[in-house]
Coordinates of C-alpha atoms in Angstrom, one line a residue:
Chain U
M1404 CA 0.0 0.0 0.0
T1405 CA 1.4 3.3 -1.0
A1406 CA 0.3 6.6 0.4
P1407 CA -2.4 8.3 -1.7
T1408 CA -0.9 11.0 -3.9
A1409 CA -2.7 13.9 -5.5
P1410 CA -3.6 13.2 -9.2
P1411 CA -1.2 14.9 -11.6
S1412 CA -2.3 18.3 -12.7
R1413 CA -3.9 18.3 -16.1
E1414 CA -4.4 22.0 -16.7
L1415 CA -5.1 22.8 -20.3
S1416 CA -3.2 25.6 -22.0
P1417 CA -5.2 28.7 -22.9
E1418 CA -5.2 27.7 -26.6
Q1419 CA -6.6 24.3 -25.7
V1420 CA -9.4 25.9 -23.6
Q1421 CA -10.2 28.2 -26.5
A1422 CA -10.4 25.2 -28.9
L1423 CA -12.7 23.5 -26.4
L1424 CA -15.0 26.5 -26.3
R1425 CA -15.0 26.8 -30.1
R1426 CA -16.4 23.4 -31.0
P1427 CA -18.9 21.2 -29.1
P1428 CA -17.4 18.4 -27.1
L1429 CA -16.7 15.1 -28.8
W1430 CA -19.6 13.2 -27.3
R1431 CA -21.9 16.0 -28.4
Q1432 CA -20.6 15.6 -32.0
R1433 CA -21.2 11.9 -32.0
E1434 CA -24.6 12.3 -30.6
L1435 CA -25.5 14.8 -33.3
Q1436 CA -24.3 12.5 -36.1
R1437 CA -26.4 9.7 -34.6
S1438 CA -29.5 11.8 -34.3
V1439 CA -29.2 13.0 -37.9
A1440 CA -28.8 9.4 -39.1
I1441 CA -31.8 8.1 -37.2
A1442 CA -34.0 11.0 -38.3
L1443 CA -33.0 10.5 -41.9
L1444 CA -33.7 6.8 -41.8
S1445 CA -37.1 7.1 -40.0
T1446 CA -38.2 9.8 -42.5
L1447 CA -37.3 7.5 -45.5
V1448 CA -39.1 4.6 -44.0
V1449 CA -42.3 6.5 -43.1
F1450 CA -42.6 8.3 -46.4
G1451 CA -41.5 5.2 -48.4
V1452 CA -44.3 3.1 -46.8
L1453 CA -46.9 5.9 -47.2
G1454 CA -45.9 6.4 -50.9
Y1455 CA -46.0 2.7 -51.6
V1456 CA -49.4 2.2 -50.1
I1457 CA -51.0 5.2 -51.7
S1458 CA -49.5 4.7 -55.2
R1459 CA -50.5 1.0 -55.1
S1460 CA -54.1 1.7 -54.1
T1461 CA -56.7 1.1 -56.9
G1462 CA -58.1 4.6 -56.8
W1463 CA -54.8 6.5 -56.9
R1464 CA -54.9 7.3 -60.7
D1465 CA -58.5 8.8 -60.3
V1466 CA -57.5 10.8 -57.2
Q1467 CA -54.5 12.1 -59.0
R1468 CA -56.6 13.2 -61.9
A1469 CA -59.3 14.8 -59.7
F1470 CA -57.1 16.6 -57.1
L1471 CA -53.7 17.0 -58.6
S1472 CA -54.2 18.1 -62.1
P1473 CA -51.6 20.7 -63.1
S1474 CA -53.8 22.3 -65.8
D1475 CA -56.7 22.7 -63.4
F1476 CA -54.3 24.1 -60.8
V1477 CA -53.4 26.8 -63.2
A1478 CA -56.9 27.4 -64.5
S1479 CA -58.5 27.7 -61.0
F1480 CA -55.8 29.7 -59.4
P1481 CA -57.0 33.2 -60.4
M1482 CA -60.5 32.8 -59.1
V1483 CA -59.4 31.1 -55.9
W1484 CA -56.8 33.8 -55.4
D1485 CA -59.4 36.4 -55.8
G1486 CA -61.5 34.7 -53.1
F1487 CA -58.5 34.3 -50.9
L1488 CA -57.9 38.1 -50.9
L1489 CA -61.4 38.4 -49.3
N1490 CA -60.3 36.0 -46.6
V1491 CA -57.3 38.1 -46.0
R1492 CA -59.4 41.3 -45.9
I1493 CA -61.8 39.8 -43.4
F1494 CA -58.9 38.7 -41.3
L1495 CA -57.2 42.1 -41.4
I1496 CA -60.5 43.8 -40.3
A1497 CA -61.5 41.3 -37.7
E1498 CA -58.2 40.7 -35.9
P1499 CA -57.6 44.3 -34.5
V1500 CA -61.2 44.4 -33.3
I1501 CA -60.9 41.0 -31.7
L1502 CA -57.7 42.1 -29.9
A1503 CA -59.3 45.3 -28.6
L1504 CA -62.6 43.6 -27.6
G1505 CA -60.8 40.7 -26.0
L1506 CA -58.6 43.0 -23.9
L1507 CA -61.6 45.0 -22.8
L1508 CA -63.5 41.9 -21.8
A1509 CA -60.5 40.5 -19.9
V1510 CA -59.8 43.7 -18.0
V1511 CA -63.5 44.1 -17.1
R1512 CA -63.5 40.5 -15.8
S1513 CA -60.4 41.2 -13.7
T1514 CA -62.0 44.2 -11.8
R1515 CA -63.1 43.8 -8.2
S1516 CA -65.1 47.0 -7.7
P1517 CA -68.7 46.3 -6.7
V1518 CA -69.8 49.2 -8.9
L1519 CA -68.7 47.3 -12.0
F1520 CA -70.6 44.2 -11.1
P1521 CA -73.1 44.5 -14.1
A1522 CA -70.2 45.0 -16.5
R1523 CA -68.4 41.9 -15.0
A1524 CA -71.6 39.9 -15.3
A1525 CA -72.1 41.0 -18.9
A1526 CA -68.6 40.0 -19.8
V1527 CA -69.0 36.6 -18.3
V1528 CA -72.3 36.0 -20.1
Y1529 CA -70.7 37.2 -23.4
V1530 CA -67.7 34.9 -23.1
D1531 CA -69.8 31.9 -22.0
I1532 CA -72.2 32.3 -25.0
F1533 CA -69.7 33.0 -27.8
R1534 CA -67.1 30.6 -26.6
G1535 CA -69.7 27.9 -26.2
A1536 CA -71.5 28.3 -29.5
P1537 CA -70.0 26.8 -32.6
A1538 CA -68.6 29.6 -34.9
L1539 CA -70.6 28.1 -37.8
L1540 CA -73.9 28.6 -35.9
V1541 CA -73.1 32.2 -35.0
I1542 CA -72.3 32.9 -38.6
L1543 CA -75.5 31.3 -39.9
T1544 CA -77.6 33.0 -37.2
L1545 CA -76.2 36.5 -37.8
G1546 CA -75.8 36.1 -41.6
F1547 CA -79.4 35.1 -42.1
G1548 CA -81.0 36.5 -39.0
M1549 CA -79.8 40.1 -38.9
P1550 CA -80.8 41.1 -42.4
A1551 CA -84.1 39.5 -41.9
L1552 CA -84.9 41.9 -39.1
R1553 CA -84.8 44.7 -41.7
I1554 CA -83.7 47.3 -39.2
E1555 CA -83.2 50.7 -40.8
G1556 CA -79.5 51.6 -41.2
L1557 CA -78.1 48.1 -40.6
P1558 CA -76.1 46.7 -43.5
N1559 CA -77.4 43.6 -45.2
S1560 CA -74.1 42.4 -46.6
A1561 CA -73.2 38.8 -45.9
I1562 CA -69.5 39.8 -45.7
F1563 CA -70.4 42.3 -42.9
W1564 CA -72.4 39.9 -40.8
G1565 CA -69.9 37.0 -41.4
T1566 CA -67.1 39.2 -40.2
M1567 CA -69.2 40.3 -37.2
A1568 CA -69.9 36.7 -36.3
I1569 CA -66.2 35.8 -36.4
I1570 CA -65.4 38.8 -34.2
L1571 CA -67.9 37.7 -31.7
S1572 CA -66.7 34.2 -31.3
S1573 CA -63.0 34.8 -31.6
S1574 CA -63.0 37.8 -29.1
A1575 CA -64.5 35.5 -26.5
Y1576 CA -61.5 33.2 -26.9
Q1577 CA -59.1 36.1 -27.0
A1578 CA -60.6 37.5 -23.8
E1579 CA -59.8 34.2 -22.0
T1580 CA -56.3 34.3 -23.3
F1581 CA -55.7 37.8 -22.0
R1582 CA -57.4 36.9 -18.7
A1583 CA -55.0 34.0 -18.3
G1584 CA -52.2 36.4 -18.9
I1585 CA -53.5 38.9 -16.3
E1586 CA -53.9 36.1 -13.7
S1587 CA -50.4 34.9 -14.4
V1588 CA -48.8 38.1 -13.2
H1589 CA -48.0 37.5 -9.6
A1590 CA -50.1 39.3 -7.0
S1591 CA -46.9 40.8 -5.5
Q1592 CA -46.5 42.9 -8.7
R1593 CA -49.8 44.6 -8.1
A1594 CA -49.0 44.9 -4.4
A1595 CA -45.7 46.6 -5.2
A1596 CA -47.5 49.0 -7.6
R1597 CA -50.2 49.8 -5.0
S1598 CA -47.6 50.3 -2.2
L1599 CA -46.1 53.0 -4.4
G1600 CA -49.4 54.9 -4.3
L1601 CA -50.5 54.0 -7.8
S1602 CA -54.3 53.6 -8.2
N1603 CA -55.9 50.2 -9.1
T1604 CA -56.3 51.4 -12.7
Q1605 CA -52.7 52.7 -12.9
A1606 CA -51.4 49.4 -11.5
M1607 CA -53.3 47.5 -14.1
R1608 CA -52.2 49.7 -17.0
Y1609 CA -48.6 50.2 -16.2
V1610 CA -47.6 47.1 -14.3
V1611 CA -49.9 44.2 -14.8
L1612 CA -51.1 44.5 -18.5
P1613 CA -47.7 45.1 -20.1
Q1614 CA -46.4 41.9 -18.5
A1615 CA -49.7 40.0 -19.2
I1616 CA -49.7 40.9 -22.9
R1617 CA -46.1 39.9 -23.4
R1618 CA -46.8 36.5 -21.9
V1619 CA -49.8 35.8 -24.1
I1620 CA -48.2 36.8 -27.4
P1621 CA -47.5 33.2 -28.5
P1622 CA -51.1 31.9 -27.8
T1623 CA -52.4 35.0 -29.4
L1624 CA -50.4 34.4 -32.6
S1625 CA -51.7 30.9 -32.6
G1626 CA -55.2 32.4 -32.5
F1627 CA -54.3 34.5 -35.6
V1628 CA -53.7 31.2 -37.4
G1629 CA -57.0 29.9 -36.2
L1630 CA -58.8 33.0 -37.3
Q1631 CA -57.3 33.0 -40.8
K1632 CA -58.7 29.5 -41.3
E1633 CA -62.0 30.5 -39.7
T1634 CA -62.7 33.1 -42.3
A1635 CA -63.4 30.2 -44.7
L1636 CA -66.6 29.5 -42.6
V1637 CA -68.3 32.7 -43.8
S1638 CA -68.7 30.9 -47.2
V1639 CA -71.8 29.2 -45.8
I1640 CA -73.7 32.5 -46.0
G1641 CA -72.6 33.4 -49.5
P1642 CA -69.4 35.5 -49.7
L1643 CA -67.1 34.4 -52.5
E1644 CA -64.0 33.7 -50.5
A1645 CA -61.4 31.1 -51.4
T1646 CA -63.2 27.9 -50.4
R1647 CA -66.4 29.1 -52.0
Q1648 CA -64.6 29.9 -55.3
A1649 CA -62.9 26.5 -55.2
Q1650 CA -66.3 24.9 -54.7
I1651 CA -67.7 26.8 -57.7
Y1652 CA -64.7 25.8 -59.9
A1653 CA -65.2 22.2 -58.8
G1654 CA -68.9 22.4 -59.6
M1655 CA -68.2 23.6 -63.1
T1656 CA -65.4 21.2 -64.1
F1657 CA -65.9 18.2 -61.9
N1658 CA -62.3 18.5 -60.9
F1659 CA -61.3 19.2 -57.3
T1660 CA -57.8 20.6 -57.8
S1661 CA -59.2 24.0 -56.9
Y1662 CA -59.6 22.8 -53.3
V1663 CA -55.9 22.0 -53.2
V1664 CA -55.2 25.5 -54.5
A1665 CA -57.2 27.0 -51.6
G1666 CA -55.4 24.6 -49.2
V1667 CA -52.0 25.7 -50.4
L1668 CA -52.9 29.4 -50.1
F1669 CA -54.2 29.0 -46.5
I1670 CA -51.2 26.9 -45.4
A1671 CA -48.7 29.3 -47.1
I1672 CA -50.0 32.3 -45.2
T1673 CA -50.1 30.5 -41.8
I1674 CA -46.6 29.0 -42.0
P1675 CA -44.8 32.3 -41.3
L1676 CA -47.1 32.9 -38.3
A1677 CA -46.4 29.4 -37.0
R1678 CA -42.6 29.9 -37.3
L1679 CA -42.9 33.3 -35.6
T1680 CA -44.8 31.7 -32.7
D1681 CA -42.2 29.0 -32.4
Y1682 CA -39.4 31.5 -32.3
L1683 CA -41.2 33.6 -29.6
L1684 CA -41.9 30.5 -27.5
Q1685 CA -38.3 29.4 -27.7
R1686 CA -37.1 32.9 -26.7
T1687 CA -39.4 32.8 -23.7
A1688 CA -38.1 29.4 -22.7
Q1689 CA -34.5 30.6 -23.0
R1690 CA -35.2 33.6 -20.8
R1691 CA -36.8 31.3 -18.2
E1692 CA -33.7 29.1 -18.3
I1693 CA -31.4 32.1 -17.7
G1694 CA -33.8 32.8 -14.8
G1695 CA -35.2 36.2 -14.7
A1696 CA -35.4 36.8 -11.0
V1697 CA -39.0 37.9 -10.8
Chain F
M794 CA -48.1 67.8 8.5
S795 CA -47.0 66.6 11.9
T796 CA -44.4 68.1 14.0
G797 CA -40.9 66.9 14.5
T798 CA -41.2 66.8 18.3
N799 CA -40.7 63.5 20.0
S800 CA -43.9 63.8 21.9
T801 CA -46.3 63.0 19.0
P802 CA -45.5 59.7 17.3
L803 CA -45.2 59.9 13.5
L804 CA -46.9 56.5 13.3
L805 CA -49.3 55.3 15.9
I806 CA -50.9 51.9 16.0
E807 CA -53.8 51.4 18.5
G808 CA -55.5 48.2 19.4
L809 CA -55.1 46.7 16.0
Y810 CA -56.7 43.3 15.2
K811 CA -56.4 41.5 11.9
A812 CA -58.0 38.2 10.9
Y813 CA -57.9 36.2 7.7
D814 CA -61.2 34.4 7.5
R815 CA -61.7 33.3 11.1
H816 CA -58.0 33.1 11.9
L817 CA -56.7 35.9 14.1
V818 CA -53.2 36.9 13.0
L819 CA -52.7 40.1 14.9
K820 CA -54.1 40.7 18.4
N821 CA -54.2 44.1 20.1
I822 CA -51.1 45.6 18.5
N823 CA -50.1 48.9 20.1
L824 CA -47.0 50.6 18.8
A825 CA -45.8 54.2 18.5
V826 CA -43.0 55.1 16.1
R827 CA -41.6 58.6 16.6
E828 CA -40.0 60.6 13.9
H829 CA -36.4 59.5 13.1
E830 CA -36.9 56.4 15.1
V831 CA -35.9 52.9 13.9
I832 CA -37.9 50.0 15.3
C833 CA -37.3 46.4 14.5
L834 CA -40.0 43.8 14.7
I835 CA -38.6 40.4 15.5
G836 CA -40.3 37.0 15.9
A837 CA -40.6 33.6 14.3
S838 CA -41.9 33.2 10.8
G839 CA -45.7 33.5 10.7
C840 CA -45.9 35.6 13.9
G841 CA -47.5 38.5 12.0
K842 CA -44.6 40.8 11.3
S843 CA -45.3 41.0 7.6
T844 CA -49.0 41.3 8.0
L845 CA -48.5 44.2 10.4
L846 CA -46.4 46.0 7.8
R847 CA -49.0 45.3 5.1
C848 CA -51.7 46.6 7.3
I849 CA -49.8 49.9 7.9
N850 CA -49.4 50.2 4.1
L851 CA -53.2 49.7 3.7
L852 CA -52.6 46.6 1.6
E853 CA -54.6 44.7 4.1
E854 CA -57.8 45.9 5.8
I855 CA -57.8 45.7 9.6
N856 CA -60.6 44.3 11.6
A857 CA -60.4 46.6 14.7
G858 CA -58.3 49.4 16.0
A859 CA -56.7 52.3 14.2
I860 CA -53.5 53.5 12.6
Y861 CA -52.5 57.2 12.6
L862 CA -49.9 58.8 10.4
G863 CA -48.8 62.2 11.6
G864 CA -52.0 62.4 13.6
E865 CA -54.3 61.5 10.7
A866 CA -56.4 58.3 11.1
I867 CA -55.5 56.4 7.9
T868 CA -57.6 53.4 8.6
S869 CA -60.9 55.2 8.9
G870 CA -62.0 54.4 5.4
Q871 CA -62.5 58.2 4.7
V872 CA -59.0 58.7 3.5
D873 CA -57.6 58.3 0.0
A874 CA -55.5 55.1 0.4
D875 CA -53.3 55.9 -2.7
R876 CA -52.3 59.3 -1.2
I877 CA -51.4 57.6 2.2
R878 CA -49.4 54.9 0.5
Q879 CA -47.3 57.5 -1.3
R880 CA -46.1 58.6 2.1
I881 CA -45.4 55.1 3.5
G882 CA -42.8 53.2 1.6
L883 CA -42.9 49.4 1.7
I884 CA -39.9 47.2 0.7
F885 CA -40.7 43.6 0.1
Q886 CA -38.6 40.5 0.8
S887 CA -38.8 39.5 -2.9
F888 CA -37.9 42.9 -4.2
N889 CA -40.9 43.0 -6.6
L890 CA -39.3 45.3 -9.2
F891 CA -41.2 45.6 -12.4
P892 CA -39.4 43.2 -14.7
H893 CA -40.6 44.9 -17.9
M894 CA -39.2 48.3 -16.9
S895 CA -35.6 49.5 -16.7
V896 CA -34.2 50.6 -13.3
L897 CA -34.9 54.2 -14.1
E898 CA -38.5 53.5 -15.2
N899 CA -39.0 51.4 -12.1
I900 CA -38.0 54.4 -10.0
T901 CA -39.8 57.2 -11.9
L902 CA -43.1 55.4 -12.5
A903 CA -44.8 56.3 -9.3
P904 CA -43.4 59.9 -9.0
V905 CA -44.7 60.6 -12.6
K906 CA -48.0 58.8 -12.5
A907 CA -49.0 59.1 -8.9
L908 CA -47.5 62.4 -7.8
G909 CA -47.7 64.1 -11.2
I910 CA -44.1 65.2 -11.3
S911 CA -42.7 65.9 -14.8
R912 CA -40.7 63.0 -16.2
R913 CA -37.6 65.1 -16.6
E914 CA -37.6 66.1 -13.0
A915 CA -38.4 62.6 -11.8
E916 CA -35.5 61.2 -13.8
T917 CA -33.1 63.8 -12.5
E918 CA -34.1 62.9 -8.9
A919 CA -33.9 59.2 -9.7
R920 CA -30.3 59.6 -11.1
T921 CA -29.3 61.6 -8.0
L922 CA -30.6 58.8 -5.8
L923 CA -28.9 56.1 -7.9
E924 CA -25.6 58.0 -7.8
R925 CA -25.8 58.4 -4.0
F926 CA -26.2 54.7 -3.5
G927 CA -23.6 53.7 -6.1
L928 CA -26.0 52.4 -8.8
E929 CA -25.8 55.1 -11.4
E930 CA -24.4 52.7 -14.0
K931 CA -27.5 50.5 -13.7
A932 CA -30.1 53.1 -14.6
G933 CA -30.7 51.6 -18.0
E934 CA -30.5 47.9 -17.0
Y935 CA -33.5 45.6 -16.6
P936 CA -34.0 43.9 -13.2
D937 CA -33.1 40.5 -14.5
R938 CA -29.6 41.7 -15.2
L939 CA -29.1 42.8 -11.6
S940 CA -27.9 40.8 -8.6
G941 CA -30.4 40.3 -5.8
G942 CA -28.6 42.8 -3.7
Q943 CA -28.7 45.4 -6.5
Q944 CA -32.4 44.7 -7.1
Q945 CA -33.2 45.2 -3.4
R946 CA -31.2 48.5 -3.4
V947 CA -33.2 49.6 -6.4
A948 CA -36.4 48.7 -4.7
I949 CA -35.4 50.8 -1.7
I950 CA -34.5 53.7 -4.0
R951 CA -37.9 53.3 -5.8
A952 CA -39.6 53.7 -2.5
L953 CA -37.4 56.7 -1.5
A954 CA -38.2 58.5 -4.8
L955 CA -41.7 59.3 -3.4
K956 CA -40.0 61.0 -0.3
P957 CA -42.0 58.9 2.1
R958 CA -42.3 59.9 5.8
V959 CA -41.8 56.4 7.0
L960 CA -40.3 53.3 5.4
L961 CA -41.5 49.8 6.2
L962 CA -39.0 47.0 5.4
D963 CA -40.3 43.5 5.3
E964 CA -37.4 41.0 5.8
V965 CA -35.5 42.8 3.0
T966 CA -32.4 40.6 3.2
S967 CA -34.1 37.2 3.7
A968 CA -34.1 36.4 -0.1
L969 CA -30.5 37.4 -0.6
D970 CA -27.3 35.3 -0.8
P971 CA -25.2 35.9 2.2
E972 CA -22.6 38.0 0.4
M973 CA -25.2 40.5 -0.7
V974 CA -26.8 41.1 2.7
G975 CA -24.2 43.7 3.6
E976 CA -24.8 46.1 0.7
V977 CA -28.5 46.3 1.6
L978 CA -27.9 46.7 5.3
T979 CA -25.4 49.5 4.5
I980 CA -28.2 51.4 2.7
I981 CA -30.5 51.0 5.6
A982 CA -27.8 52.3 8.0
E983 CA -27.2 55.3 5.7
L984 CA -30.9 56.0 5.8
K985 CA -30.9 55.9 9.6
A986 CA -28.0 58.3 9.6
L987 CA -30.1 60.6 7.4
G988 CA -32.9 60.5 9.9
M989 CA -35.4 58.2 8.1
T990 CA -38.1 56.8 10.2
M991 CA -38.2 53.0 9.7
L992 CA -40.1 50.0 10.9
L993 CA -38.3 46.8 10.0
A994 CA -39.3 43.1 10.2
T995 CA -36.0 41.3 10.4
H996 CA -34.2 38.0 11.2
Q997 CA -30.8 39.8 11.4
M998 CA -30.5 40.1 15.2
G999 CA -27.0 41.5 15.0
F1000 CA -28.2 44.2 12.7
A1001 CA -31.3 44.9 14.8
Y1002 CA -28.9 45.3 17.8
Q1003 CA -26.8 47.8 15.9
I1004 CA -29.4 49.9 14.2
A1005 CA -32.7 49.7 16.1
D1006 CA -33.7 52.2 18.7
R1007 CA -36.3 49.9 19.9
V1008 CA -37.3 46.3 19.3
A1009 CA -40.7 44.7 19.5
F1010 CA -41.0 40.9 19.8
L1011 CA -44.1 39.4 18.3
D1012 CA -45.3 36.0 19.2
A1013 CA -48.5 34.5 17.8
G1014 CA -49.8 37.8 16.6
A1015 CA -49.2 39.8 19.7
I1016 CA -46.4 42.1 20.9
V1017 CA -45.0 40.2 23.9
E1018 CA -42.1 42.5 24.7
E1019 CA -41.1 45.9 23.5
G1020 CA -38.3 48.2 24.6
P1021 CA -34.9 49.6 23.9
A1022 CA -33.1 47.4 21.4
K1023 CA -30.0 46.7 23.4
R1024 CA -32.0 45.8 26.5
V1025 CA -34.5 43.5 24.8
L1026 CA -31.9 41.7 22.7
S1027 CA -29.4 41.2 25.5
Q1028 CA -31.6 40.9 28.6
P1029 CA -35.0 39.8 27.4
E1030 CA -37.6 39.8 30.2
H1031 CA -40.3 37.7 28.8
P1032 CA -39.7 33.9 28.8
R1033 CA -41.0 33.7 25.2
T1034 CA -38.5 36.4 24.0
R1035 CA -35.7 34.6 25.8
Q1036 CA -36.7 31.3 24.2
F1037 CA -36.9 32.8 20.8
L1038 CA -33.6 34.6 21.0
Q1039 CA -31.9 31.4 22.3
Q1040 CA -33.2 29.4 19.3
V1041 CA -32.3 32.0 16.7
L1042 CA -28.8 32.5 18.1
A1043 CA -28.3 28.7 18.4
A1044 CA -29.3 28.2 14.8
S1045 CA -27.0 30.9 13.5
P1046 CA -24.6 32.1 16.1
L1047 CA -23.7 35.7 15.5
S1048 CA -20.0 35.1 15.8
P1049 CA -17.9 36.8 13.1
A1050 CA -17.4 33.4 11.5
A1051 CA -21.1 33.1 10.7
T1052 CA -21.3 36.3 8.7
D1053 CA -19.1 37.6 6.0
D1054 CA -17.4 40.4 7.7
R1055 CA -16.0 41.9 4.6
A1056 CA -19.5 42.3 3.2
L1057 CA -20.7 44.0 6.4
P1058 CA -19.9 47.6 7.2
V1059 CA -17.3 47.8 9.9
E1060 CA -19.6 49.0 12.6
F1061 CA -21.9 45.9 12.2
A1062 CA -19.1 43.5 12.3
G1063 CA -18.6 43.8 16.0
M1064 CA -21.3 41.7 17.5
A1065 CA -19.5 40.9 20.6
P1066 CA -22.5 40.8 23.0
F1067 CA -24.0 37.9 21.0
A1068 CA -20.8 36.1 20.4
E1069 CA -20.2 36.1 24.2
R1070 CA -23.7 35.0 25.0
G1071 CA -24.0 32.4 22.3

């Protein structure tokens, strides 16, 4: 038995340390290569099997002709595009109203004052009704019901009532998103604001809301994507938006490629939003990791 | 406003009772804080120290009794609570800086929005305060870039920006790493030297010994013993006070080895009375 000796010093030279910091450690590199290989293989297998099954099915030729005809794609594109512009217009008009109305409803629901009880109750009823009712039903009811009332000065346009219906149902959802954000701001923040002599309203406006809104940006963007798709629902009361135009083309030619055109357009516009949402979520997660001491 | 004489207390608490639901947390609290006086509230966690401070800041409604600030009854329900809170600063254990605002914005928010001071004037005053407490370089930083000690110092400056008549400090060093306690205690000592009236809930017995004029020991929601700091802390009369102090000092003996002396201002390092007793 020899007396235990201290292990020899293995201090790295400054150059070696710099090299370490520049590239990931060896095990990380190996792990990366392994993950890429596995991902590649599993992708090939899944899509290979899918492609084989679909292309060997008896109806594949017919489906290809009916849904994936290049000539019909080109022919139907202009009218579907025209319709799609209406979808975008409805979205652009509805979204700001939804955000404003949603925020108002959420703030009203977060108040405590007894004077505001009626407003609070109204907000609860509003959210309960329009979050519970299917958007399609709201569109049908407003689209056919309101013009039928024949009230002087109210517009009869299906686009107008369709947009209104979408605003009603989406703002109820958005209100709940904002409310979740408001509730997520710790009570100590409000206490700190009040202890500095700020009024309830000031505490809400300068301290609680800015933090709440920041936190709900990702789910709100997700709501944008949902709304963009929901605009297709107004087609049931008549407006010639993308899906309706696609339907008309299909009705005239017995070829359904126009639906694929509409699908491509909707997906194309939502992808950037989806990536933006991912990016923001990732950034939030990173901030949490660093640990904002709040 | 009230006079500076020692006869009229700046802050007077009379027969205060506070209950949450049916649970009594403060029982018959009577306490007078004179101008320029520093009083430490000591006692086990959950004894009601924090609740008492929150009641004085009108963050909690009291069930019975009254609180007077400069002779004015502030718990009568007739007063504008926001106006009262502007004159009573409260510093929290968890700092509670606003994370979406820079240090400067944190400090100027209340002077601008609550007092109606112009932004330029508020910023000038905020920078003067930051400079005085050695934080002028942090004016543009956001709270998550500051150490705990720096955050708590900013929180104190934020309260000072309203020029409060009395400062309530709720275990302001309890959430800090040991090496940061000193910088916060230094600020408090500086404030005492400037004549600030303060009411502190604290677990730092050595600090209480050094800084407090008087100490009040709370047990189960009641003030059990109250008197000059050096007398209460070194010769407690009530058995509960004696028991509490023995436990606290046994858990963290206040010998120089237990605290980082370099972080503490020199005058707080000498805690001989406790080292000898412990």
